[in-house]
Amino acid sequence: MNPTIEINERVDVVAVYKKRGDIATLCEPYLMRWHGREIKFTELALRHPTVAGKRMIHVFHLSDAANSYRLEFDAERLTWTLISMIPERPR
Amino acid sequence: MKNYRLNPEEPQIMHIDLNSAFASAEQQAWPALRGRPMGVTNRISRECCVIAASYEAKALGIKVGVRRSEAMALCPSFILLETDPSKYTHMYQGLLRIMKDYSSNIKMKSIDEGVLDFHGMQPAMRGRSLQDIGYEIKQRVYAELGDHMRINVGIGPNRFLAKMAAGWHKPDGLDTLDHRNVIDFYKSIQLEDITGIAEAFGARLRAHGIYTPMQFLEANDELLRRRVFKSIHGLHWSNRLRGYEVDDYKTNLGMVGRQWVLSKASNNDDWLRSCLHFLVETVGMKLRYRNVEARGVCVWVSFSSGGGWSDKRMHKASFYANGDIWEKASRLFDRRPKHMVVRMMGVYLYQLTPSTRSQLGLLDDVAKKDDLTKAMDEINDFWGSFTLFSADTLTGTKNVKQKIPFGGTEYFDLLLKRA
């Protein structure tokens, strides 16, 4: 079974910019508003870049201590999209 | 003590292997999946195969190559995700970045394993042992790639023993194999545990009275060369087992190709042609990405009833445009026995030469074709691969999914350009 729930919806995101050691400042989503709910992230599990043609997309895998989320930031259009999620107890 | 003619050199080769790379990357990305039996496959279908399994799944007997139905029978809560190339490429690039900090002589063997050669690197090692460096790399992988990512490190006097050492204690191991302990190691393993000795080679060795790694090591060089391997490979094996380097060579690009296991076996000509046309377009893209042209084309199919068919042809002039490749490949494809149900098919181009796209041809309007190909490649490069494609490949585009390259790492950038 594949527990991934596809969402693909634009969301409001509050991000913070952290300085982690000597590495460049890192953008990290802190909170997301989705369908009237506010979800506060507790873990940035993985961040990696990808491209859609020449458009740079930053992929953020986050957790709110229960569910896991995949958020994408389009660096050209400056939009945040909730791509998918996996619930704590996969269906 | 018996003289096995082992290489007495201090180990200078380090092999690094990401544990269950794709599955670990997914568990790193999705905390909800950690501690659960899961795996990844290229495209989820009823009979798809697991191409990477988490350690929790492996403990239940779900290994690479197990079909989804078998996996679900072994563990009804088994989780299967589709591959995500950009994630694995990120891990690959991270591992490469770390490795480059320790040696200028590194080679990635595949998406999840690489070799560092420390010959001549002693000043940069500042008196540290390879074991110390191995532990430091493990720590950096943990800190920079993710706290769920683990690597095996193997150290040896040649690439073969370093790889064997990396597989000794999985997961998260660090071992050294050299002239001091390799005999005890060989005594503890089976013939097919040796990297590069699978079922067929094992059977061939047994047919000549070689049943164990120790017998393999003790075998006469002439027996290996003249009778078992019937080539210089016999001597290579003799040296390899003793810790002498025989695998440090560069390979030339011999062919460019693509194969595909059909999502459902079929003998529907239109459907098969569309899928083959799509494969041809991906191969054309790879060809131009490597800046080469081909003179030979081969098309092959495997039948669901067993057996297969293939045909190939060499041409006088080299070619690189999708239209030219398709014209040649489709002509070959039409010669197959059309009543047979196809399970798998592929196309590859060979006799590759550096691109001469700037030269003018005598018969065709080469400049026009070159401009068209260049314009199409530029559009696809900007907007993402397969933004622009032949109408004939529409079915293929929907059915054939881009796969993760296991062997080579040459096409990552190309793979990531999909829109």
Tab-separated table of N, CA, C and O in Angstrom, chain B residues 39-123:
chain	number	residue	atom	x	y	z
B	39	GLY	N	9.324	0.026	1.266
B	39	GLY	CA	10.246	-0.096	0.144
B	39	GLY	C	9.862	0.876	-0.943
B	39	GLY	O	8.872	1.604	-0.822
B	40	VAL	N	10.647	0.897	-2.006
B	40	VAL	CA	10.305	1.748	-3.142
B	40	VAL	C	10.329	0.931	-4.428
B	40	VAL	O	11.009	-0.090	-4.523
B	41	THR	N	9.536	1.399	-5.381
B	41	THR	CA	9.484	0.780	-6.694
B	41	THR	C	9.389	1.890	-7.730
B	41	THR	O	9.061	3.026	-7.382
B	42	ASN	N	9.689	1.566	-8.987
B	42	ASN	CA	9.642	2.609	-10.008
B	42	ASN	C	8.231	3.068	-10.298
B	42	ASN	O	7.964	4.247	-10.411
B	43	ARG	N	7.324	2.134	-10.469
B	43	ARG	CA	5.921	2.495	-10.670
B	43	ARG	C	5.062	1.445	-9.981
B	43	ARG	O	5.233	0.252	-10.248
B	44	ILE	N	4.155	1.887	-9.142
B	44	ILE	CA	3.343	0.925	-8.400
B	44	ILE	C	2.338	0.258	-9.335
B	44	ILE	O	1.561	0.924	-10.011
B	45	SER	N	2.427	-1.060	-9.415
B	45	SER	CA	1.432	-1.845	-10.133
B	45	SER	C	1.274	-3.150	-9.345
B	45	SER	O	2.017	-3.386	-8.393
B	46	ARG	N	0.351	-3.970	-9.742
B	46	ARG	CA	0.050	-5.175	-8.967
B	46	ARG	C	1.281	-6.090	-8.827
B	46	ARG	O	1.538	-6.652	-7.789
B	47	GLU	N	2.047	-6.207	-9.904
B	47	GLU	CA	3.175	-7.130	-9.899
B	47	GLU	C	4.528	-6.426	-9.967
B	47	GLU	O	5.503	-7.002	-10.436
B	48	CYS	N	4.574	-5.163	-9.520
B	48	CYS	CA	5.849	-4.455	-9.583
B	48	CYS	C	6.830	-5.046	-8.566
B	48	CYS	O	6.437	-5.776	-7.653
B	49	CYS	N	8.100	-4.752	-8.759
B	49	CYS	CA	9.143	-5.292	-7.876
B	49	CYS	C	9.652	-4.228	-6.912
B	49	CYS	O	9.706	-3.051	-7.252
B	50	VAL	N	10.072	-4.688	-5.747
B	50	VAL	CA	10.696	-3.802	-4.770
B	50	VAL	C	12.127	-3.552	-5.238
B	50	VAL	O	12.869	-4.507	-5.467
B	51	ILE	N	12.514	-2.293	-5.442
B	51	ILE	CA	13.889	-2.040	-5.879
B	51	ILE	C	14.778	-1.593	-4.716
B	51	ILE	O	15.990	-1.545	-4.856
B	52	ALA	N	14.178	-1.272	-3.578
B	52	ALA	CA	14.955	-1.013	-2.357
B	52	ALA	C	14.027	-1.252	-1.181
B	52	ALA	O	12.860	-0.872	-1.230
B	53	ALA	N	14.550	-1.900	-0.155
B	53	ALA	CA	13.722	-2.217	1.013
B	53	ALA	C	14.390	-1.677	2.269
B	53	ALA	O	15.625	-1.654	2.367
B	54	SER	N	13.574	-1.242	3.223
B	54	SER	CA	14.116	-0.742	4.489
B	54	SER	C	14.615	-1.940	5.309
B	54	SER	O	14.274	-3.093	5.022
B	55	TYR	N	15.393	-1.654	6.332
B	55	TYR	CA	15.903	-2.754	7.158
B	55	TYR	C	14.780	-3.494	7.870
B	55	TYR	O	14.861	-4.704	8.078
B	56	GLU	N	13.712	-2.763	8.205
B	56	GLU	CA	12.567	-3.413	8.860
B	56	GLU	C	11.931	-4.417	7.898
B	56	GLU	O	11.494	-5.488	8.302
B	57	ALA	N	11.881	-4.045	6.611
B	57	ALA	CA	11.305	-4.952	5.604
B	57	ALA	C	12.236	-6.132	5.352
B	57	ALA	O	11.792	-7.279	5.241
B	58	LYS	N	13.529	-5.851	5.289
B	58	LYS	CA	14.501	-6.923	5.054
B	58	LYS	C	14.433	-7.972	6.166
B	58	LYS	O	14.584	-9.164	5.909
B	59	ALA	N	14.205	-7.491	7.383
B	59	ALA	CA	14.115	-8.422	8.514
B	59	ALA	C	12.932	-9.378	8.364
B	59	ALA	O	12.932	-10.474	8.925
B	60	LEU	N	11.922	-8.960	7.590
B	60	LEU	CA	10.744	-9.811	7.365
B	60	LEU	C	10.901	-10.657	6.094
B	60	LEU	O	9.973	-11.356	5.691
B	61	GLY	N	12.046	-10.551	5.455
B	61	GLY	CA	12.293	-11.355	4.251
B	61	GLY	C	11.946	-10.643	2.962
B	61	GLY	O	11.971	-11.243	1.895
B	62	ILE	N	11.599	-9.357	3.048
B	62	ILE	CA	11.272	-8.591	1.833
B	62	ILE	C	12.560	-7.951	1.326
B	62	ILE	O	13.066	-6.999	1.910
B	63	LYS	N	13.089	-8.542	0.262
B	63	LYS	CA	14.366	-8.054	-0.255
B	63	LYS	C	14.183	-7.446	-1.637
B	63	LYS	O	13.097	-7.498	-2.213
B	64	VAL	N	15.262	-6.899	-2.172
B	64	VAL	CA	15.227	-6.308	-3.516
B	64	VAL	C	14.829	-7.383	-4.529
B	64	VAL	O	15.328	-8.501	-4.488
B	65	GLY	N	13.888	-7.045	-5.401
B	65	GLY	CA	13.451	-7.987	-6.441
B	65	GLY	C	12.171	-8.728	-6.085
B	65	GLY	O	11.549	-9.339	-6.949
B	66	VAL	N	11.762	-8.657	-4.805
B	66	VAL	CA	10.520	-9.325	-4.390
B	66	VAL	C	9.326	-8.593	-5.009
B	66	VAL	O	9.296	-7.365	-5.051
B	67	ARG	N	8.365	-9.366	-5.521
B	67	ARG	CA	7.190	-8.733	-6.122
B	67	ARG	C	6.275	-8.167	-5.037
B	67	ARG	O	6.283	-8.636	-3.910
B	68	ARG	N	5.488	-7.176	-5.428
B	68	ARG	CA	4.610	-6.504	-4.465
B	68	ARG	C	3.662	-7.500	-3.807
B	68	ARG	O	3.445	-7.462	-2.594
B	69	SER	N	3.100	-8.411	-4.612
B	69	SER	CA	2.143	-9.376	-4.069
B	69	SER	C	2.805	-10.273	-3.017
B	69	SER	O	2.221	-10.562	-1.976
B	70	GLU	N	4.059	-10.680	-3.286
B	70	GLU	CA	4.781	-11.513	-2.312
B	70	GLU	C	5.067	-10.706	-1.048
B	70	GLU	O	4.940	-11.219	0.071
B	71	ALA	N	5.465	-9.451	-1.243
B	71	ALA	CA	5.775	-8.595	-0.092
B	71	ALA	C	4.544	-8.406	0.793
B	71	ALA	O	4.632	-8.472	2.023
B	72	MET	N	3.384	-8.196	0.139
B	72	MET	CA	2.150	-7.987	0.903
B	72	MET	C	1.739	-9.271	1.631
B	72	MET	O	1.155	-9.215	2.713
B	73	ALA	N	2.080	-10.424	1.036
B	73	ALA	CA	1.771	-11.692	1.698
B	73	ALA	C	2.653	-11.875	2.930
B	73	ALA	O	2.220	-12.380	3.966
B	74	LEU	N	3.903	-11.441	2.825
B	74	LEU	CA	4.827	-11.558	3.959
B	74	LEU	C	4.485	-10.559	5.059
B	74	LEU	O	4.649	-10.839	6.241
B	75	CYS	N	4.023	-9.378	4.635
B	75	CYS	CA	3.702	-8.323	5.614
B	75	CYS	C	2.560	-7.469	5.059
B	75	CYS	O	2.794	-6.602	4.213
B	76	PRO	N	1.331	-7.701	5.521
B	76	PRO	CA	0.182	-6.964	4.972
B	76	PRO	C	0.278	-5.448	5.154
B	76	PRO	O	-0.340	-4.700	4.404
B	77	SER	N	1.076	-4.992	6.121
B	77	SER	CA	1.179	-3.532	6.322
B	77	SER	C	2.397	-2.950	5.595
B	77	SER	O	2.796	-1.809	5.854
B	78	PHE	N	2.981	-3.736	4.690
B	78	PHE	CA	4.155	-3.264	3.946
B	78	PHE	C	3.794	-2.014	3.134
B	78	PHE	O	2.773	-1.981	2.455
B	79	ILE	N	4.656	-1.004	3.214
B	79	ILE	CA	4.402	0.271	2.525
B	79	ILE	C	5.309	0.375	1.307
B	79	ILE	O	6.516	0.131	1.403
B	80	LEU	N	4.711	0.721	0.182
B	80	LEU	CA	5.496	0.835	-1.046
B	80	LEU	C	5.305	2.227	-1.641
B	80	LEU	O	4.169	2.649	-1.889
B	81	LEU	N	6.404	2.946	-1.847
B	81	LEU	CA	6.355	4.279	-2.457
B	81	LEU	C	6.990	4.231	-3.837
B	81	LEU	O	7.818	3.360	-4.107
B	82	GLU	N	6.635	5.199	-4.673
B	82	GLU	CA	7.295	5.311	-5.968
B	82	GLU	C	8.584	6.119	-5.805
B	82	GLU	O	8.694	6.966	-4.913
B	83	THR	N	9.552	5.827	-6.659
B	83	THR	CA	10.860	6.473	-6.544
B	83	THR	C	10.773	7.985	-6.773
B	83	THR	O	9.907	8.457	-7.489
B	84	ASP	N	11.682	8.705	-6.148
B	84	ASP	CA	11.751	10.158	-6.278
B	84	ASP	C	13.194	10.537	-6.625
B	84	ASP	O	14.029	10.752	-5.734
B	85	PRO	N	13.521	10.593	-7.936
B	85	PRO	CA	14.910	10.799	-8.350
B	85	PRO	C	15.595	12.016	-7.733
B	85	PRO	O	16.769	11.950	-7.366
B	86	SER	N	14.871	13.128	-7.583
B	86	SER	CA	15.546	14.330	-7.085
B	86	SER	C	16.050	14.130	-5.653
B	86	SER	O	17.099	14.652	-5.269
B	87	LYS	N	15.306	13.365	-4.879
B	87	LYS	CA	15.711	13.088	-3.493
B	87	LYS	C	17.005	12.282	-3.464
B	87	LYS	O	17.938	12.572	-2.713
B	88	TYR	N	17.078	11.256	-4.312
B	88	TYR	CA	18.248	10.375	-4.304
B	88	TYR	C	19.465	11.093	-4.886
B	88	TYR	O	20.587	10.865	-4.453
B	89	THR	N	19.203	11.966	-5.853
B	89	THR	CA	20.310	12.726	-6.438
B	89	THR	C	20.889	13.678	-5.395
B	89	THR	O	22.099	13.882	-5.324
B	90	HIS	N	20.006	14.239	-4.566
B	90	HIS	CA	20.461	15.121	-3.486
B	90	HIS	C	21.374	14.336	-2.533
B	90	HIS	O	22.437	14.835	-2.125
B	91	MET	N	20.976	13.117	-2.206
B	91	MET	CA	21.796	12.277	-1.321
B	91	MET	C	23.131	11.956	-1.996
B	91	MET	O	24.189	12.001	-1.373
B	92	TYR	N	23.061	11.631	-3.272
B	92	TYR	CA	24.269	11.297	-4.039
B	92	TYR	C	25.231	12.478	-4.047
B	92	TYR	O	26.423	12.326	-3.786
B	93	GLN	N	24.673	13.677	-4.314
B	93	GLN	CA	25.536	14.858	-4.376
B	93	GLN	C	26.140	15.175	-3.013
B	93	GLN	O	27.292	15.593	-2.910
B	94	GLY	N	25.365	14.945	-1.956
B	94	GLY	CA	25.853	15.173	-0.597
B	94	GLY	C	26.996	14.222	-0.266
B	94	GLY	O	28.032	14.625	0.293
B	95	LEU	N	26.813	12.953	-0.621
B	95	LEU	CA	27.855	11.952	-0.363
B	95	LEU	C	29.115	12.284	-1.152
B	95	LEU	O	30.233	12.223	-0.625
B	96	LEU	N	28.934	12.702	-2.391
B	96	LEU	CA	30.057	13.066	-3.256
B	96	LEU	C	30.823	14.256	-2.664
B	96	LEU	O	32.053	14.268	-2.626
B	97	ARG	N	30.055	15.241	-2.181
B	97	ARG	CA	30.675	16.441	-1.595
B	97	ARG	C	31.544	16.059	-0.390
B	97	ARG	O	32.666	16.535	-0.241
B	98	ILE	N	31.016	15.176	0.451
B	98	ILE	CA	31.775	14.753	1.634
B	98	ILE	C	33.029	13.997	1.193
B	98	ILE	O	34.131	14.259	1.683
B	99	MET	N	32.863	13.060	0.247
B	99	MET	CA	34.008	12.246	-0.189
B	99	MET	C	35.113	13.114	-0.787
B	99	MET	O	36.299	12.853	-0.584
B	100	LYS	N	34.717	14.156	-1.509
B	100	LYS	CA	35.715	15.025	-2.164
B	100	LYS	C	36.586	15.769	-1.156
B	100	LYS	O	37.653	16.255	-1.499
B	101	ASP	N	36.117	15.889	0.081
B	101	ASP	CA	36.906	16.566	1.107
B	101	ASP	C	38.062	15.708	1.592
B	101	ASP	O	38.918	16.178	2.350
B	102	TYR	N	38.094	14.434	1.206
B	102	TYR	CA	39.109	13.531	1.754
B	102	TYR	C	40.109	13.008	0.732
B	102	TYR	O	41.197	12.580	1.109
B	103	SER	N	39.725	12.992	-0.534
B	103	SER	CA	40.656	12.519	-1.555
B	103	SER	C	40.295	13.150	-2.897
B	103	SER	O	39.116	13.383	-3.181
B	104	SER	N	41.325	13.415	-3.700
B	104	SER	CA	41.045	13.960	-5.034
B	104	SER	C	40.764	12.828	-6.016
B	104	SER	O	40.300	13.054	-7.120
B	105	ASN	N	41.059	11.598	-5.588
B	105	ASN	CA	40.865	10.457	-6.478
B	105	ASN	C	39.661	9.644	-6.005
B	105	ASN	O	39.800	8.714	-5.212
B	106	ILE	N	38.473	10.059	-6.451
B	106	ILE	CA	37.273	9.333	-6.049
B	106	ILE	C	36.508	8.912	-7.291
B	106	ILE	O	36.601	9.539	-8.333
B	107	LYS	N	35.764	7.827	-7.142
B	107	LYS	CA	34.922	7.398	-8.268
B	107	LYS	C	33.606	6.864	-7.711
B	107	LYS	O	33.607	5.993	-6.844
B	108	MET	N	32.505	7.434	-8.213
B	108	MET	CA	31.196	6.924	-7.794
B	108	MET	C	30.891	5.707	-8.657
B	108	MET	O	30.930	5.771	-9.885
B	109	LYS	N	30.621	4.588	-8.016
B	109	LYS	CA	30.343	3.350	-8.748
B	109	LYS	C	28.879	3.301	-9.171
B	109	LYS	O	28.541	2.649	-10.139
B	110	SER	N	28.044	3.937	-8.401
B	110	SER	CA	26.616	4.003	-8.737
B	110	SER	C	26.012	5.110	-7.888
B	110	SER	O	26.732	5.853	-7.222
B	111	ILE	N	24.692	5.196	-7.875
B	111	ILE	CA	24.028	6.282	-7.157
B	111	ILE	C	24.274	6.211	-5.643
B	111	ILE	O	24.211	7.209	-4.950
B	112	ASP	N	24.594	5.045	-5.114
B	112	ASP	CA	24.713	4.913	-3.662
B	112	ASP	C	26.050	4.343	-3.189
B	112	ASP	O	26.170	3.957	-2.036
B	113	GLU	N	27.038	4.261	-4.044
B	113	GLU	CA	28.334	3.772	-3.574
B	113	GLU	C	29.485	4.398	-4.354
B	113	GLU	O	29.347	4.732	-5.534
B	114	GLY	N	30.584	4.591	-3.640
B	114	GLY	CA	31.744	5.218	-4.268
B	114	GLY	C	33.038	4.729	-3.646
B	114	GLY	O	33.042	4.097	-2.581
B	115	VAL	N	34.137	5.013	-4.327
B	115	VAL	CA	35.454	4.551	-3.877
B	115	VAL	C	36.388	5.749	-3.737
B	115	VAL	O	36.430	6.611	-4.613
B	116	LEU	N	37.121	5.794	-2.622
B	116	LEU	CA	38.152	6.813	-2.424
B	116	LEU	C	39.501	6.123	-2.473
B	116	LEU	O	39.708	5.126	-1.778
B	117	ASP	N	40.405	6.665	-3.263
B	117	ASP	CA	41.755	6.123	-3.353
B	117	ASP	C	42.672	7.091	-2.602
B	117	ASP	O	42.763	8.264	-2.958
B	118	PHE	N	43.350	6.590	-1.561
B	118	PHE	CA	44.185	7.460	-0.719
B	118	PHE	C	45.666	7.392	-1.081
B	118	PHE	O	46.495	7.924	-0.355
B	119	HIS	N	45.994	6.735	-2.193
B	119	HIS	CA	47.401	6.700	-2.587
B	119	HIS	C	47.891	8.132	-2.837
B	119	HIS	O	47.267	8.883	-3.578
B	120	GLY	N	48.975	8.497	-2.188
B	120	GLY	CA	49.546	9.833	-2.362
B	120	GLY	C	48.846	10.901	-1.541
B	120	GLY	O	49.153	12.079	-1.650
B	121	MET	N	47.896	10.512	-0.706
B	121	MET	CA	47.114	11.491	0.067
B	121	MET	C	47.609	11.628	1.512
B	121	MET	O	46.977	12.301	2.321
B	122	GLN	N	48.740	10.984	1.836
B	122	GLN	CA	49.204	10.960	3.235
B	122	GLN	C	49.361	12.354	3.850
B	122	GLN	O	48.939	12.567	4.993
B	123	PRO	N	49.929	13.341	3.100
B	123	PRO	CA	50.056	14.672	3.725
B	123	PRO	C	48.696	15.249	4.120
B	123	PRO	O	48.560	15.875	5.176
